[in-house]
XYZ file of C-alpha atoms in Angstrom:
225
model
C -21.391 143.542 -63.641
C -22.285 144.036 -59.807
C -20.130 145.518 -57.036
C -17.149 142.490 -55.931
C -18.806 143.058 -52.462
C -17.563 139.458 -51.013
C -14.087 140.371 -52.324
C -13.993 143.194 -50.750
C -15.521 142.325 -47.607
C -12.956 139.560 -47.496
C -9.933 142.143 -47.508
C -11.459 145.340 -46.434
C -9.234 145.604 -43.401
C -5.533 144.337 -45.005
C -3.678 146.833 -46.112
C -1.648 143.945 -47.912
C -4.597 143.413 -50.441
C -5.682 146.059 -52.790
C -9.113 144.952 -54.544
C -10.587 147.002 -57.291
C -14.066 146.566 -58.497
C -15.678 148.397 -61.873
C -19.274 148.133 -61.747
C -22.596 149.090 -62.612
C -24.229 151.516 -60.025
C -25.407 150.442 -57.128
C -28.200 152.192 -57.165
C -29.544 150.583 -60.433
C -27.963 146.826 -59.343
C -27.803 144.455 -56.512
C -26.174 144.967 -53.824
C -26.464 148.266 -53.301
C -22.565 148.727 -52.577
C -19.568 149.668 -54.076
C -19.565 153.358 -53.811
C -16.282 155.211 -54.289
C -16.159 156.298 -50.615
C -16.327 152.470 -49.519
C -12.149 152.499 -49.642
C -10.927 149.916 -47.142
C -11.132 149.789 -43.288
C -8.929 151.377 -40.409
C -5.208 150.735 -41.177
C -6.182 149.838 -44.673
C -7.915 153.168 -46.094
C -7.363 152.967 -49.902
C -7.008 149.526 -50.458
C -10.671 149.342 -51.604
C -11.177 151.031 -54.968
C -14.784 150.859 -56.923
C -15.434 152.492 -59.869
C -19.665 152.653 -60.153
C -20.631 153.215 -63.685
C -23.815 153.945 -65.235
C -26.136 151.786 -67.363
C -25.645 151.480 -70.510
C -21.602 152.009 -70.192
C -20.123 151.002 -73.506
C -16.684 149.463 -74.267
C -15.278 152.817 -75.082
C -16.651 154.438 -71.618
C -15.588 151.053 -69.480
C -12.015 151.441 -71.249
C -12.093 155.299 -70.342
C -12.937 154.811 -66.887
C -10.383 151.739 -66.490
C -7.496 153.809 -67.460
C -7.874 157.074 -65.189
C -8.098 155.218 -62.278
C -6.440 151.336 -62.357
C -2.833 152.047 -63.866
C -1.900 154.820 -61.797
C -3.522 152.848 -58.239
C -1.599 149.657 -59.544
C 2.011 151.618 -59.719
C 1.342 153.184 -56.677
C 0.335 150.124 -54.583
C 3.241 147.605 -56.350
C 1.485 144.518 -56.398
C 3.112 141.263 -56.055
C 1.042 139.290 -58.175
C -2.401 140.952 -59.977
C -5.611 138.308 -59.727
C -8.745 139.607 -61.982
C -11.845 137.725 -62.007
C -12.904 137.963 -66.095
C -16.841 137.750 -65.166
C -18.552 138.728 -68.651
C -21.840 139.628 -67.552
C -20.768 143.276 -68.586
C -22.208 142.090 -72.355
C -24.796 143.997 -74.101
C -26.235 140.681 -74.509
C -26.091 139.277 -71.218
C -30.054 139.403 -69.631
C -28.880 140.078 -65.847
C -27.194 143.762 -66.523
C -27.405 146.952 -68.227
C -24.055 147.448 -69.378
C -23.172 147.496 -72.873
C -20.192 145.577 -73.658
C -19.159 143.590 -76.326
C -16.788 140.982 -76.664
C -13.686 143.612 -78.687
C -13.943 144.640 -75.478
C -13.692 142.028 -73.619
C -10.630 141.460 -75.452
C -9.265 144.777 -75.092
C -9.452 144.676 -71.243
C -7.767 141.322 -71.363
C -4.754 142.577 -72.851
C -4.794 145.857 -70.741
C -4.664 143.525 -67.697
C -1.515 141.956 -69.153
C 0.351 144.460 -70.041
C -0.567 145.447 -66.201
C 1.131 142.233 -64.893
C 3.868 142.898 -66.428
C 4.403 146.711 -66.071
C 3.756 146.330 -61.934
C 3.517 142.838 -61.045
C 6.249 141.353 -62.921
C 3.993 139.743 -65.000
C 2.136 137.538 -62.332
C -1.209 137.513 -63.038
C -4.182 134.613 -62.018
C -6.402 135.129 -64.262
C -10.131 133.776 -62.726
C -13.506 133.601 -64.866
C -16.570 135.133 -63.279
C -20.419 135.684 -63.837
C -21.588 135.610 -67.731
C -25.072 134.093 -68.120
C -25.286 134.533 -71.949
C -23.492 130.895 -72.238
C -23.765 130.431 -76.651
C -23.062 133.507 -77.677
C -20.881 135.205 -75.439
C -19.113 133.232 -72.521
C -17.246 130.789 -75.114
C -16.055 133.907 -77.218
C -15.208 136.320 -74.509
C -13.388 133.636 -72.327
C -11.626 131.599 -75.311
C -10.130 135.701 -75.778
C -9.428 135.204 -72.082
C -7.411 131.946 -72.529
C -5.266 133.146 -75.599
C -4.475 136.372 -74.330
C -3.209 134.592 -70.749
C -0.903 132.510 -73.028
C 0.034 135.347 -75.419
C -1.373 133.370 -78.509
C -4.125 136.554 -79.005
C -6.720 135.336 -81.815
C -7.047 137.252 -84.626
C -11.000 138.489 -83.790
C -11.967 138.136 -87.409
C -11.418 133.983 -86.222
C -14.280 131.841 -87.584
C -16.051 129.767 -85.120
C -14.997 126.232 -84.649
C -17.339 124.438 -87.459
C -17.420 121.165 -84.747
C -18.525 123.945 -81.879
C -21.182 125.388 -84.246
C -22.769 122.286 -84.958
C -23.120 120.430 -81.460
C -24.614 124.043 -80.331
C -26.925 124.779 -83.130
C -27.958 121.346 -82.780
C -28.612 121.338 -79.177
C -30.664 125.216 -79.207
C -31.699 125.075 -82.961
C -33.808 128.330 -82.620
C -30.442 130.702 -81.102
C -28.308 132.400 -84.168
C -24.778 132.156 -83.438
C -22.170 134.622 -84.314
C -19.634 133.702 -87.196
C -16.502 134.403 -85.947
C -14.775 136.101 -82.281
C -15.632 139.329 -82.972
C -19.038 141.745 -82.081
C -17.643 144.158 -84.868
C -17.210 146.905 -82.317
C -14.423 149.588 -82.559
C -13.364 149.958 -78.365
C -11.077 153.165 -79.814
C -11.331 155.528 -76.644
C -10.178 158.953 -75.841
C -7.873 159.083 -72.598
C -9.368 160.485 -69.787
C -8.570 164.487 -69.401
C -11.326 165.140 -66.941
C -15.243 165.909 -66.814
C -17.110 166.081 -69.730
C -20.290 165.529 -71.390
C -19.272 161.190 -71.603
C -21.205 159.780 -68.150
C -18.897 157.761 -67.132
C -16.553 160.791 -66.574
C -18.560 161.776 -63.154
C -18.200 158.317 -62.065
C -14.205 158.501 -62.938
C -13.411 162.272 -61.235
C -15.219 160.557 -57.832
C -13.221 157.611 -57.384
C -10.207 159.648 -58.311
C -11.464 162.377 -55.752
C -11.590 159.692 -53.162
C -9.034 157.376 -53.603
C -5.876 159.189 -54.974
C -4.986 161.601 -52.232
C -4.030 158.106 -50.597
C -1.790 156.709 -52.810
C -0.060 160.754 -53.131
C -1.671 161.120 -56.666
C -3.867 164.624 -57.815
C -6.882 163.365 -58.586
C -7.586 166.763 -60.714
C -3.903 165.792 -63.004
C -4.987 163.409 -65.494
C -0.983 162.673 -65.902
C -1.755 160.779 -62.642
């Protein structure tokens, strides 16, 4: 949701760490950083990558953005071990940001962070939860996704919620509908990144890559790179 500002701030001059952040704008969200020219300090100058997206970024425009910057950073920078923190606050549902996520993808992501351990990290990934403050109809769904996918036992999203879960909740907040099963019904399909075009989040993409790649020896106009 908002900028990883103490992450950053906590590696901002190792050139060891490489910390990526997608966000909502700072300019629409606390704290008012996590711009794409905020890219590590002296010695360390791309090590710091933030992607700033706009409100109301969907799963197809979060997956979009994602994939023309993260991959190609990754392989460059070799990472010994990949550590995400799988905050779902990025929700349609959730009441402290303006994104427009949904739980499909939330699931997607998951298993495009996996297949990123493995691919450059020799599949070492610490996988950390996060921020989320829808906590019945979201944060058990998103992060059970989280769990299986870590363990390579994915759920089938059509899953029915556990009848034992549904009860104790419904019983405890009577008045809050609960979904039926582990998916939001969303198709998180996207179209690869080929540069700008009328999709927002494609401004937001051709900046960070603008800002960023030329230090990691990548064209940030190529969308091969």
């Amino acid at each position: 949701m908002h900028h990883g500002d103490g992450v950053q701030a906590a590696f901002y001059d190792d050139p060891r760490v490489l910390t990526v952040s997608l966000h909502q704008h700072p300019l629409s969200l606390w704290p008012g950083t996590g711009r794409p020219a905020e890219l590590g300090g002296p010695g360390a100058e791309g090590t710091a990558v933030n992607l700033a997206l706009p409100p109301g970024t969907s799963d197809r425009g979060w997956l979009r953005a994602f994939h023309a910057v993260v991959p190609s950073v990754l392989k460059a920078f070799r990472p010994q071990l990949l550590v995400t923190q799988c905050g779902v606050d990025t929700h349609r549902e959730d009441p402290l940001a303006d994104l427009s996520l949904t739980v499909d993808g939330h699931r997607a992501i998951y298993r495009a962070l996996r297949e990123l351990a493995a691919t450059t990290a020799g599949g070492r990934w610490l996988a950390l939860g996060g921020g989320g403050y829808e906590l019945l109809r979201v944060v058990p769904r998103s992060w059970t996704h989280l769990l299986a996918t870590v363990l390579d036992r994915d759920l089938d999203p059509e899953t029915p919620l556990p009848a034992g879960w549904v009860a104790r909740t419904s019983a405890l907040a009577p008045h809050r509908p609960l979904p039926a099963s582990m998916t939001d019904g969303a198709d998180v399909a996207h179209e690869p990144w080929g540069g700008v075009t009328s999709q927002p989040v494609d401004t937001a993409v051709l900046e960070t890559r603008r800002a960023l790649f030329p230090l990691h020896g990548l064209d940030p106009e190529d969308p091969r790179d």
